[in-house]
XYZ file of C-alpha atoms in Angstrom:
728
model
C -17.817 -2.363 -2.898
C -20.219 -1.302 -5.614
C -19.329 -2.474 -9.112
C -21.160 -3.034 -12.408
C -23.343 -6.135 -12.343
C -23.548 -9.019 -9.931
C -20.462 -11.005 -8.978
C -20.181 -14.534 -10.386
C -20.335 -17.179 -7.630
C -16.583 -17.826 -7.670
C -15.767 -14.158 -7.106
C -18.663 -13.445 -4.757
C -17.074 -15.455 -1.930
C -14.290 -12.836 -1.859
C -16.467 -9.732 -2.209
C -16.416 -6.978 0.370
C -19.431 -6.734 2.633
C -22.371 -4.862 1.186
C -23.926 -1.930 3.083
C -26.779 -4.244 4.068
C -24.346 -6.853 5.430
C -22.395 -4.214 7.347
C -25.598 -2.921 8.934
C -26.689 -6.471 9.749
C -23.440 -7.140 11.643
C -23.669 -3.796 13.451
C -27.297 -4.306 14.443
C -26.680 -7.873 15.569
C -23.779 -6.897 17.850
C -25.634 -3.859 19.205
C -28.543 -6.125 20.085
C -26.430 -8.385 22.307
C -26.919 -7.075 25.872
C -23.862 -8.903 27.184
C -21.622 -6.766 24.965
C -23.042 -3.496 26.251
C -22.238 -1.570 23.079
C -23.307 2.036 22.630
C -24.154 3.240 19.103
C -23.137 6.861 19.646
C -19.757 8.064 18.390
C -19.816 10.965 20.862
C -19.753 10.987 24.649
C -17.104 9.629 26.996
C -14.165 7.512 25.825
C -14.972 4.990 28.548
C -17.714 3.189 26.642
C -17.943 -0.039 24.652
C -18.040 0.663 20.911
C -17.893 -1.208 17.636
C -14.829 0.044 15.760
C -14.439 -1.971 12.553
C -16.435 -4.439 10.476
C -15.008 -5.986 7.313
C -15.314 -9.199 5.328
C -13.396 -12.094 6.834
C -11.903 -14.023 3.931
C -12.866 -17.708 3.872
C -10.331 -20.353 4.776
C -8.409 -21.356 1.704
C -9.252 -25.061 1.837
C -12.972 -24.256 1.956
C -12.693 -21.766 -0.875
C -10.767 -24.218 -3.069
C -13.256 -26.966 -2.311
C -15.960 -24.666 -3.665
C -13.956 -23.308 -6.610
C -12.335 -26.548 -7.789
C -14.348 -29.468 -6.430
C -17.991 -28.356 -6.673
C -18.186 -28.147 -2.891
C -20.565 -25.864 -1.005
C -19.781 -22.139 -0.911
C -17.920 -21.111 2.241
C -20.025 -19.482 4.911
C -19.855 -15.715 4.606
C -18.465 -14.101 7.753
C -17.349 -10.747 9.096
C -14.462 -9.615 11.222
C -15.608 -7.196 13.932
C -13.315 -5.183 16.214
C -14.810 -3.957 19.496
C -13.286 -1.506 21.969
C -14.390 -2.494 25.469
C -13.483 0.782 27.161
C -16.423 0.947 29.556
C -15.188 -1.621 32.055
C -12.612 -1.970 34.813
C -10.084 -3.734 32.574
C -10.441 -2.207 29.097
C -9.572 -4.425 26.159
C -9.899 -4.825 22.422
C -11.615 -7.980 21.230
C -12.028 -9.253 17.700
C -15.023 -11.386 16.749
C -16.018 -13.645 13.900
C -19.639 -12.863 13.073
C -21.853 -14.973 10.820
C -23.433 -16.338 8.868
C -24.188 -13.463 6.535
C -26.448 -11.913 5.435
C -28.384 -12.816 8.633
C -25.892 -13.240 11.492
C -26.812 -15.467 14.396
C -23.502 -16.022 16.200
C -20.309 -14.294 17.227
C -17.188 -15.813 18.699
C -13.763 -14.453 19.648
C -11.131 -14.366 16.935
C -7.612 -15.080 18.144
C -4.188 -14.113 16.911
C -1.447 -16.712 16.561
C -0.561 -17.856 20.058
C -4.000 -16.694 21.291
C -2.580 -13.426 22.586
C -5.030 -10.710 23.675
C -4.917 -7.283 22.062
C -3.312 -4.705 24.397
C -5.732 -1.832 24.862
C -3.016 0.792 24.368
C -2.284 -0.698 20.931
C -5.689 0.272 19.539
C -5.941 2.729 16.622
C -7.067 6.228 17.511
C -10.749 7.000 16.999
C -12.326 10.200 15.754
C -13.645 10.816 19.266
C -10.164 10.579 20.758
C -8.896 13.009 18.115
C -11.648 15.478 18.953
C -10.686 15.273 22.626
C -7.025 15.725 21.686
C -7.993 18.891 19.822
C -9.856 20.195 22.856
C -6.909 19.399 25.119
C -4.509 21.194 22.802
C -6.774 24.246 22.744
C -6.612 24.310 26.523
C -2.910 23.490 26.752
C -1.781 26.103 24.226
C -3.744 28.965 25.782
C -0.618 30.202 27.668
C 1.231 30.258 24.322
C -1.261 32.495 22.508
C 0.957 35.586 22.658
C 4.086 33.715 21.558
C 2.252 32.041 18.691
C 0.607 35.264 17.502
C 3.928 37.122 17.619
C 6.039 34.458 15.902
C 3.570 32.964 13.422
C 0.585 35.302 13.093
C -1.600 32.270 13.850
C -2.758 30.590 17.044
C -4.536 27.477 18.303
C -6.619 28.582 21.288
C -9.956 30.170 20.304
C -8.861 30.708 16.710
C -11.324 31.553 13.945
C -9.596 32.327 10.664
C -5.856 32.288 11.346
C -5.694 28.861 12.905
C -2.947 26.433 13.665
C -3.513 22.750 13.079
C -1.584 19.763 14.386
C -0.076 16.601 12.968
C 0.474 13.733 15.387
C 3.137 11.087 14.889
C 3.523 7.495 15.991
C 4.338 5.217 17.698
C 2.835 6.838 20.757
C 5.554 6.297 23.290
C 8.743 4.349 23.839
C 7.439 1.102 25.332
C 4.314 -1.110 25.448
C 1.354 0.349 27.301
C 2.216 3.983 26.646
C 0.015 6.427 24.753
C 2.092 9.587 24.503
C 1.981 11.453 21.217
C 4.275 14.125 19.866
C 2.206 16.661 17.955
C 3.570 19.315 15.626
C 1.793 22.640 15.078
C 1.407 23.988 11.543
C -0.289 26.952 9.910
C -3.667 25.953 8.512
C -3.151 26.987 4.916
C -3.422 24.911 1.744
C -0.686 22.302 2.055
C -0.202 22.871 5.789
C 2.235 19.938 5.968
C 4.887 22.352 4.620
C 4.162 25.034 7.221
C 5.558 23.882 10.600
C 5.906 26.731 13.096
C 8.551 25.245 15.366
C 6.299 24.141 18.237
C 6.011 20.457 19.173
C 4.275 19.077 22.266
C 4.367 15.690 23.957
C 0.858 14.866 25.161
C 0.076 11.895 27.398
C -3.443 10.661 26.611
C -3.372 7.131 27.973
C -6.163 7.667 30.481
C -9.761 7.207 29.374
C -10.510 10.353 31.373
C -9.321 13.317 29.241
C -9.147 15.473 32.361
C -6.024 13.510 33.285
C -4.287 14.158 29.988
C -1.235 16.379 30.222
C 1.508 17.961 28.155
C 4.778 16.479 29.384
C 7.307 18.355 27.262
C 7.497 21.147 24.695
C 10.016 21.734 21.922
C 10.304 25.244 20.497
C 12.643 26.088 17.624
C 15.463 23.892 18.901
C 14.952 24.077 22.694
C 13.130 21.781 25.118
C 10.888 23.041 27.943
C 9.252 20.992 30.720
C 5.844 22.637 30.194
C 3.959 25.170 28.100
C 4.037 27.512 31.090
C 7.830 27.370 31.200
C 8.020 28.246 27.528
C 5.498 31.079 27.911
C 7.368 32.494 30.906
C 10.683 32.386 29.064
C 9.174 34.289 26.160
C 7.458 36.839 28.406
C 10.733 37.456 30.251
C 12.521 38.226 26.989
C 15.059 35.435 27.512
C 13.946 33.432 24.471
C 15.314 34.006 21.007
C 12.552 33.225 18.533
C 12.343 33.192 14.762
C 9.427 35.268 13.490
C 7.910 33.570 10.469
C 6.996 35.733 7.481
C 3.378 35.926 6.411
C 2.505 33.222 3.829
C 2.286 34.681 0.325
C -1.382 34.333 -0.560
C -0.653 34.892 -4.273
C 2.225 32.428 -4.608
C 1.827 30.007 -1.713
C 4.681 27.540 -2.132
C 2.588 24.620 -0.866
C -0.222 25.264 -3.360
C -0.955 23.592 -6.703
C -1.745 26.956 -8.340
C 0.672 27.312 -11.321
C 3.575 29.730 -11.035
C 6.511 30.471 -13.295
C 6.912 29.600 -16.987
C 8.661 26.821 -18.891
C 11.650 27.868 -20.942
C 10.202 26.600 -24.234
C 6.862 28.143 -25.058
C 5.136 24.809 -25.731
C 1.500 24.914 -24.667
C 0.325 23.539 -21.327
C -3.045 25.295 -21.247
C -4.627 22.667 -23.516
C -5.317 19.012 -22.789
C -2.474 16.537 -23.142
C -2.569 13.012 -24.543
C -5.495 10.883 -23.390
C -6.324 7.214 -23.031
C -9.312 6.143 -25.093
C -11.187 3.001 -26.125
C -12.091 3.630 -29.783
C -14.073 0.401 -30.246
C -15.243 -0.010 -26.672
C -13.873 -1.794 -23.631
C -11.780 -4.913 -24.065
C -12.266 -6.014 -20.481
C -15.250 -7.083 -18.429
C -16.186 -6.193 -14.845
C -18.946 -8.139 -13.116
C -19.315 -7.184 -9.491
C -15.892 -7.862 -7.993
C -14.597 -9.979 -10.880
C -12.518 -8.610 -13.733
C -11.593 -10.416 -16.957
C -9.070 -9.266 -19.533
C -7.517 -11.390 -22.254
C -6.499 -14.597 -20.493
C -6.767 -13.053 -17.026
C -9.601 -13.472 -14.538
C -9.539 -12.544 -10.852
C -11.617 -11.339 -7.917
C -10.805 -8.110 -6.072
C -11.735 -6.249 -2.910
C -10.611 -3.151 -1.031
C -10.008 -4.433 2.480
C -10.735 -1.680 5.019
C -7.747 -2.466 7.186
C -4.982 -2.697 4.596
C -6.195 -2.026 1.072
C -6.162 -3.877 -2.241
C -6.546 -7.651 -2.113
C -6.877 -9.972 -5.131
C -8.043 -13.589 -5.097
C -8.170 -16.548 -7.471
C -5.879 -15.113 -10.131
C -6.111 -17.259 -13.265
C -4.774 -17.167 -16.779
C -6.706 -19.149 -19.360
C -8.423 -20.954 -16.513
C -5.200 -22.074 -14.779
C -4.696 -20.594 -11.323
C -1.441 -18.689 -10.925
C -2.039 -17.336 -7.416
C -4.733 -17.710 -4.798
C -4.089 -14.318 -3.182
C -2.087 -11.170 -3.817
C -2.484 -8.431 -1.238
C -0.910 -5.395 0.371
C 0.096 -6.166 3.942
C 1.858 -3.121 5.301
C 3.593 0.117 4.306
C 6.077 1.877 6.532
C 7.892 5.198 6.486
C 10.631 5.562 9.122
C 12.172 9.010 9.581
C 15.160 10.740 11.068
C 15.526 14.304 12.297
C 16.599 16.722 14.983
C 13.116 17.574 16.287
C 11.256 15.140 18.554
C 8.438 14.663 16.060
C 10.891 13.665 13.348
C 12.840 11.369 15.665
C 9.659 9.608 16.758
C 8.020 9.234 13.341
C 7.863 5.573 12.417
C 4.646 5.247 10.472
C 3.082 1.809 9.953
C 0.176 2.578 7.695
C -2.012 -0.456 8.342
C -2.509 1.159 11.745
C -4.366 3.965 9.969
C -6.588 1.528 7.975
C -5.188 2.072 4.487
C -8.269 0.740 2.743
C -10.454 3.446 4.279
C -8.047 6.117 3.060
C -8.856 5.487 -0.608
C -10.663 8.703 -1.463
C -12.263 9.715 -4.721
C -10.176 9.266 -7.874
C -10.280 12.159 -10.329
C -11.103 11.250 -13.963
C -8.407 12.406 -16.335
C -5.794 12.731 -13.575
C -5.856 9.742 -11.237
C -7.389 7.485 -13.886
C -8.378 7.977 -17.536
C -11.821 9.434 -18.175
C -12.740 6.136 -19.820
C -11.993 4.049 -16.721
C -14.515 1.997 -14.808
C -14.877 3.608 -11.390
C -15.951 1.575 -8.386
C -17.191 2.727 -4.991
C -16.071 1.267 -1.690
C -18.141 1.002 1.461
C -16.536 0.766 4.899
C -17.694 0.548 8.479
C -14.690 1.958 10.295
C -15.019 4.182 13.360
C -18.487 5.201 12.186
C -22.100 4.707 13.229
C -22.874 2.951 9.958
C -21.515 2.142 6.499
C -19.749 5.019 4.733
C -19.569 5.122 0.945
C -16.332 6.269 -0.666
C -17.136 7.204 -4.241
C -14.807 6.107 -7.035
C -12.283 4.589 -4.644
C -10.954 2.157 -7.231
C -10.648 2.315 -10.994
C -10.011 -0.196 -13.756
C -8.775 0.756 -17.216
C -6.793 -0.504 -20.173
C -3.545 1.383 -20.609
C -1.411 1.709 -23.741
C 2.074 1.124 -22.381
C 3.726 3.151 -25.148
C 6.116 0.315 -25.962
C 5.292 -2.755 -28.096
C 4.638 -5.945 -26.200
C 6.857 -7.493 -28.855
C 8.090 -6.513 -32.319
C 10.639 -7.430 -34.985
C 11.914 -5.830 -38.166
C 13.374 -8.571 -40.354
C 15.910 -6.957 -42.669
C 16.977 -8.451 -45.979
C 20.279 -6.564 -45.545
C 19.877 -5.146 -49.046
C 17.908 -2.018 -48.266
C 14.539 -3.656 -47.703
C 12.922 -6.176 -45.358
C 11.355 -9.595 -45.354
C 8.632 -8.754 -42.847
C 7.747 -6.562 -39.908
C 5.642 -7.861 -37.047
C 4.481 -6.095 -33.908
C 1.922 -6.284 -31.149
C 0.844 -3.097 -29.413
C 1.664 -2.888 -25.729
C -1.335 -2.765 -23.426
C -2.118 -3.679 -19.843
C -5.192 -3.673 -17.677
C -4.687 -1.564 -14.558
C -6.462 -1.935 -11.222
C -5.732 1.208 -9.222
C -6.549 2.619 -5.837
C -4.868 5.114 -3.533
C -4.272 5.635 0.161
C -3.732 9.127 1.539
C -2.074 8.610 4.909
C -1.911 12.160 6.273
C 0.666 13.824 4.028
C 1.612 10.953 1.740
C -0.440 9.606 -1.146
C 0.256 6.043 -2.209
C -0.968 4.962 -5.658
C -1.450 1.199 -5.660
C -1.466 -0.512 -9.050
C -1.774 -4.043 -10.330
C -1.151 -4.389 -14.074
C -2.216 -7.419 -16.096
C -0.339 -7.974 -19.348
C -1.566 -10.147 -22.253
C 1.467 -12.443 -22.033
C 0.647 -13.787 -18.570
C 2.777 -11.234 -16.699
C 1.427 -9.414 -13.648
C 3.026 -6.326 -12.143
C 2.290 -4.990 -8.661
C 3.676 -1.562 -7.848
C 3.181 1.487 -5.711
C 3.986 5.122 -6.455
C 4.655 7.568 -3.636
C 3.495 11.163 -3.997
C 1.813 13.835 -1.878
C 3.487 16.129 0.654
C 6.744 15.327 2.375
C 6.722 14.991 6.160
C 8.455 18.248 7.041
C 9.646 19.780 10.298
C 10.856 23.197 11.400
C 14.300 23.984 10.028
C 17.249 24.261 12.387
C 20.904 24.017 11.318
C 21.159 20.631 13.064
C 18.468 19.338 10.755
C 20.757 19.348 7.722
C 22.202 16.042 8.965
C 18.760 14.511 8.386
C 17.473 16.036 5.179
C 17.310 19.152 3.011
C 16.171 22.678 3.603
C 13.305 23.157 1.155
C 11.989 26.555 2.304
C 13.287 29.213 4.683
C 11.881 27.520 7.807
C 11.164 24.036 6.447
C 13.259 20.864 6.519
C 12.325 17.842 4.435
C 13.241 14.861 6.599
C 14.907 11.761 5.196
C 12.995 8.509 5.432
C 12.754 4.996 4.070
C 9.629 3.507 2.529
C 9.093 -0.246 2.775
C 6.026 -2.051 1.450
C 5.109 -5.661 2.161
C 3.073 -7.891 -0.137
C 1.659 -11.354 0.299
C 1.669 -13.574 -2.796
C 0.031 -16.950 -2.210
C 1.182 -18.712 -5.361
C -0.604 -21.794 -6.683
C 1.415 -22.592 -9.782
C -0.630 -25.237 -11.619
C -1.861 -26.503 -8.242
C -1.069 -26.074 -4.579
C 1.862 -28.526 -4.481
C 4.788 -26.250 -5.325
C 8.537 -26.012 -4.842
C 10.859 -23.030 -4.713
C 14.288 -22.765 -6.276
C 16.746 -20.070 -7.289
C 18.498 -19.977 -10.607
C 21.751 -18.164 -11.238
C 24.609 -18.265 -13.674
C 27.943 -19.836 -12.863
C 30.959 -19.217 -15.048
C 32.710 -22.355 -16.247
C 36.139 -22.647 -17.829
C 36.182 -25.438 -20.400
C 38.446 -26.678 -23.146
C 37.191 -26.038 -26.664
C 36.165 -29.342 -28.249
C 36.899 -28.073 -31.759
C 40.240 -26.447 -30.954
C 42.553 -28.520 -28.742
C 44.570 -26.483 -26.292
C 42.171 -23.536 -26.289
C 39.852 -22.725 -23.420
C 36.561 -20.854 -23.153
C 34.716 -19.196 -20.293
C 30.930 -19.292 -20.557
C 27.867 -19.114 -18.294
C 26.189 -22.256 -17.027
C 22.892 -22.647 -15.177
C 23.199 -23.087 -11.432
C 20.013 -24.419 -9.850
C 19.582 -24.376 -6.101
C 16.451 -25.944 -4.637
C 15.413 -24.247 -1.388
C 14.058 -26.967 0.848
C 13.168 -25.156 4.077
C 11.807 -21.779 5.079
C 15.137 -20.540 6.392
C 16.828 -21.429 3.114
C 14.161 -19.355 1.351
C 14.515 -16.211 3.487
C 16.757 -13.592 1.862
C 17.997 -10.765 4.142
C 17.827 -7.175 2.902
C 21.542 -6.719 3.506
C 22.404 -9.333 0.876
C 21.749 -9.348 -2.882
C 18.891 -11.473 -4.119
C 19.443 -14.332 -6.561
C 18.261 -13.111 -9.931
C 15.765 -15.873 -10.710
C 13.256 -16.777 -8.001
C 11.154 -19.647 -9.291
C 7.997 -21.247 -7.932
C 7.500 -24.533 -9.711
C 4.736 -27.071 -9.962
C 5.599 -30.392 -8.399
C 3.940 -32.531 -11.044
C 2.881 -30.375 -13.991
C 5.149 -29.831 -16.995
C 4.802 -27.897 -20.188
C 5.022 -29.398 -23.664
C 8.818 -29.200 -23.608
C 9.267 -31.145 -20.406
C 9.922 -28.216 -18.073
C 8.228 -27.866 -14.722
C 5.585 -25.173 -15.046
C 6.870 -22.173 -13.099
C 6.301 -18.547 -12.245
C 9.038 -16.126 -11.354
C 9.054 -13.217 -8.895
C 11.152 -10.306 -10.135
C 11.389 -7.407 -7.638
C 11.917 -3.815 -8.683
C 13.261 -2.216 -5.539
C 16.219 -0.726 -3.732
C 15.049 -1.432 -0.204
C 17.399 -1.361 2.763
C 17.146 -2.021 6.501
C 15.570 0.711 8.616
C 16.674 -0.421 12.104
C 19.165 -2.905 13.567
C 17.729 -6.382 13.956
C 15.945 -6.791 17.299
C 15.993 -3.079 18.130
C 12.838 -1.985 19.961
C 10.389 -1.056 17.186
C 12.113 -3.349 14.683
C 10.349 -6.323 16.266
C 7.108 -5.024 14.788
C 8.506 -5.034 11.278
C 10.330 -8.364 11.250
C 9.052 -8.824 7.705
C 11.314 -5.894 6.771
C 14.372 -8.047 7.417
C 13.898 -9.872 4.122
C 13.692 -9.080 0.416
C 11.723 -12.291 0.100
C 10.651 -15.030 2.460
C 8.843 -18.196 1.389
C 6.689 -20.025 3.907
C 4.191 -22.844 4.015
C 0.608 -21.728 3.941
C -1.095 -21.675 7.347
C -4.433 -20.072 8.141
C -3.026 -18.519 11.323
C -0.246 -16.885 9.295
C -2.544 -14.962 7.016
C -1.142 -11.466 7.615
C 2.341 -10.168 8.318
C 1.185 -7.109 10.257
C -1.929 -5.778 11.969
C -3.788 -2.575 12.738
C -2.264 -2.724 16.234
C 1.441 -2.760 15.317
C 1.611 1.021 14.832
C 0.897 1.649 18.506
C 2.784 -1.336 19.908
C 5.692 -2.269 17.651
C 7.777 -3.274 20.673
C 5.740 -6.393 21.456
C 3.667 -6.926 18.300
C 0.679 -9.235 18.093
C 1.946 -10.417 14.709
C 5.657 -11.184 14.627
C 6.621 -12.267 11.138
C 9.761 -13.982 12.388
C 7.591 -16.705 13.934
C 6.424 -17.614 10.415
C 9.889 -18.936 9.556
C 11.317 -19.711 12.981
C 10.209 -23.345 12.856
C 11.997 -23.744 9.482
C 9.369 -26.028 7.984
C 9.911 -27.968 4.797
C 8.700 -26.163 1.678
C 9.050 -29.102 -0.697
C 5.835 -30.052 -2.496
C 3.845 -27.693 -0.306
C 1.326 -24.878 -0.593
C 3.697 -21.903 -0.594
C 3.351 -18.209 0.186
C 5.845 -15.590 -0.960
C 6.267 -12.484 1.205
C 7.854 -9.684 -0.820
C 9.411 -6.493 0.561
C 10.112 -3.549 -1.739
C 11.079 0.012 -0.932
C 13.355 2.986 -1.372
C 15.224 5.691 0.495
C 13.840 9.204 0.067
C 16.031 12.186 0.899
C 13.699 15.116 0.234
C 14.934 17.952 -1.951
C 13.629 21.278 -3.157
C 11.880 19.664 -6.120
C 9.622 17.866 -3.632
C 7.811 21.193 -3.150
C 4.893 21.317 -3.345
C 4.662 17.526 -3.766
C 6.850 14.510 -4.329
C 6.436 13.524 -7.984
C 5.806 9.950 -9.105
C 8.651 9.476 -11.667
C 11.455 7.574 -9.962
C 9.376 6.963 -6.844
C 7.793 3.636 -7.725
C 8.689 0.148 -6.525
C 7.093 -3.242 -6.901
C 7.574 -6.628 -8.489
C 6.600 -8.736 -11.479
C 5.092 -12.192 -11.603
C 6.399 -13.670 -14.855
C 5.666 -17.058 -16.398
C 8.758 -19.230 -16.751
C 7.988 -22.311 -18.839
C 4.430 -22.154 -17.523
C 3.054 -22.003 -21.073
C 4.158 -23.745 -24.251
C 4.695 -20.383 -25.971
C 3.894 -16.713 -25.412
C 0.181 -16.786 -24.530
C -0.331 -13.340 -26.061
C -0.318 -15.131 -29.414
C -4.058 -15.434 -28.755
C -4.400 -11.642 -29.143
C -5.945 -10.417 -32.407
C -4.106 -7.089 -32.173
C -0.802 -7.726 -34.030
C 0.167 -6.184 -37.348
C 2.301 -8.048 -39.908
C 3.717 -6.285 -42.958
C 5.278 -8.217 -45.874
C 6.709 -6.730 -49.085
C 5.225 -8.142 -52.297
C 8.138 -7.055 -54.485
C 11.878 -6.444 -53.927
C 11.410 -2.653 -53.787
C 8.581 -2.890 -51.239
C 6.344 -0.729 -53.441
C 3.495 -3.138 -52.828
C 2.822 -4.345 -49.321
C 0.646 -6.960 -47.686
C -0.646 -5.636 -44.373
C -2.189 -8.317 -42.243
C -4.248 -7.299 -39.219
C -7.247 -8.511 -37.268
C -8.517 -5.167 -35.979
C -10.243 -2.326 -37.868
C -7.918 -0.332 -40.114
C -8.524 2.879 -38.162
C -9.158 3.335 -34.433
C -11.685 6.108 -35.125
C -12.609 8.965 -32.783
C -11.014 8.826 -29.407
C -12.407 10.902 -26.555
C -16.021 11.528 -25.560
C -16.835 15.207 -24.867
C -18.113 14.658 -21.329
C -16.971 17.500 -19.018
C -14.861 16.895 -15.939
C -16.799 16.146 -12.780
C -15.749 15.393 -9.222
C -17.486 15.089 -5.874
C -14.920 14.070 -3.226
C -17.361 13.280 -0.426
C -17.698 10.102 1.569
C -20.751 9.873 3.727
C -22.665 7.432 5.828
C -25.144 5.391 3.849
């Protein structure tokens, strides 16, 4: 990841691999004759290829020894994923490669339980997609007449009026399968909203594409055993088929081109409100470290799953060792096979590599700091993604705190207020149709907020009357399918040290006699503390309400007032279960059983999902339930919180062309709870205090520590955008 300046030593141990380091790992592995790797991304599938290289985070104990005890820096290492497809028993093997920047060793990297990676569970490569395209061209040739007649577009030998396909996952119904349902769509702007009513089940398990075959076809509500059977039925005139109208080139419903007018005549053809920094930036970025007010942390954009923060401190005290995105799912329902089968697990599509260029003034303010990311994922070498992450200070539009102190006689004693601001770290992930906007907000009072907005195109299928049980009709031939989003976060809390406890705090109503009025009674709330001593006691199922206060407390550190220093997790979510417990694919999302689960830190429990779960959720390599199955003690231990947030989305006509962000955001807060002696934002020099100097308030004392006027706001630099991501 390219960022301004060089990373300080404490942050550098968590930095993503540089282009030079990525090339060094690639060249080292290619040079090992025993691996038999080929550098080319073309050619037969049956060849050994390097698929992924990314930074392997250091073990926590080694990192803390360096950060806190003046120990040596941890050895810098890479995680490398290799597809061994050019041998009798194909497999996927992960390696630890080091030391960087000049690697000299590689050794296998094992999952918990030392299970091998099933070859059918591997993510799909660009080469496999190209071969799928070629197979579909061949397979749909018998359907050319039907497609031309009913859609005006075709797949086989098309030039300008082409169909495109969207594939769904998981690819089959059991481990070892690789059968994908693909849905054909018109290739126009926003093609996700243009299904044509043709879906094909293609078996592509073999490494020899000549053995791939279409096993079933669905056409506008009917199933056929082959494309030939469908073509013959159409040619014989025995098939009733909807003929789709020509897309309106002037008012294409899936396009962003404006149409219609607001009912008020207020202007929208001029710029709206903007974020500016009138006296310059109030934050600092050095390499992969960011500092803002009391906050300091290291960040990276992990290729496999996205944003990952390390060593989060406030005023030098560590609050959390790690905060990271683990997984995002979208599970659908519908009446077409593609809708029925769609259970997306987005780590399987490498969310970090799907962070494309952020647009100044839209995705982030023009004044933001933009940072590139560099990945080596299914590519011959490092690929730079320009402006994949941005950092900016945001006026929240609401005071962080304020008070008007009335004298109750028409005037006031004083007014005090502190403007609301937060530092935002933002990236996105465009997983086919959906765009996720990932934010972490740092507030001056020691509060952190992690949240995700969902936008982009809905996953839509061809409308049939049966489909109304699974969503809404949003265009004449388009159904928006209902689905649930769940997102999983890891929060490795170190609240004033690694020895922490977890407890819940609720209110309990008590009925007491009034001490000052004999015979009278009073009902009032009373604190109810419940220490959670084991992992099972700290696992809260989605089907049950969460306790309202979820506290992680220091075992030995107290604030000035005698309270254990604590941080609180406060979810903002209306997540619900997506499948019955233990049902087939549900085993791959065992983390989705819980609003929150608290476990002891273990190095072999570093991630709750993997890039392989998407294609083998039935027997997943990472089963989160094993993290809590042994029900370890969590008293005075290094604790990890696993947080699930989400929402149900029933698409509606207002989701065309895109789902909008308002109302479609979930996340959680980390809030100090007796961690400090007072509100730490008292250190800010941004408040304003107003005091009247006479009873009529004709003379005022205005006390402030910032310039009286913010001055000019926005620089006149024109909008610019590139959007490319290319090999270095």
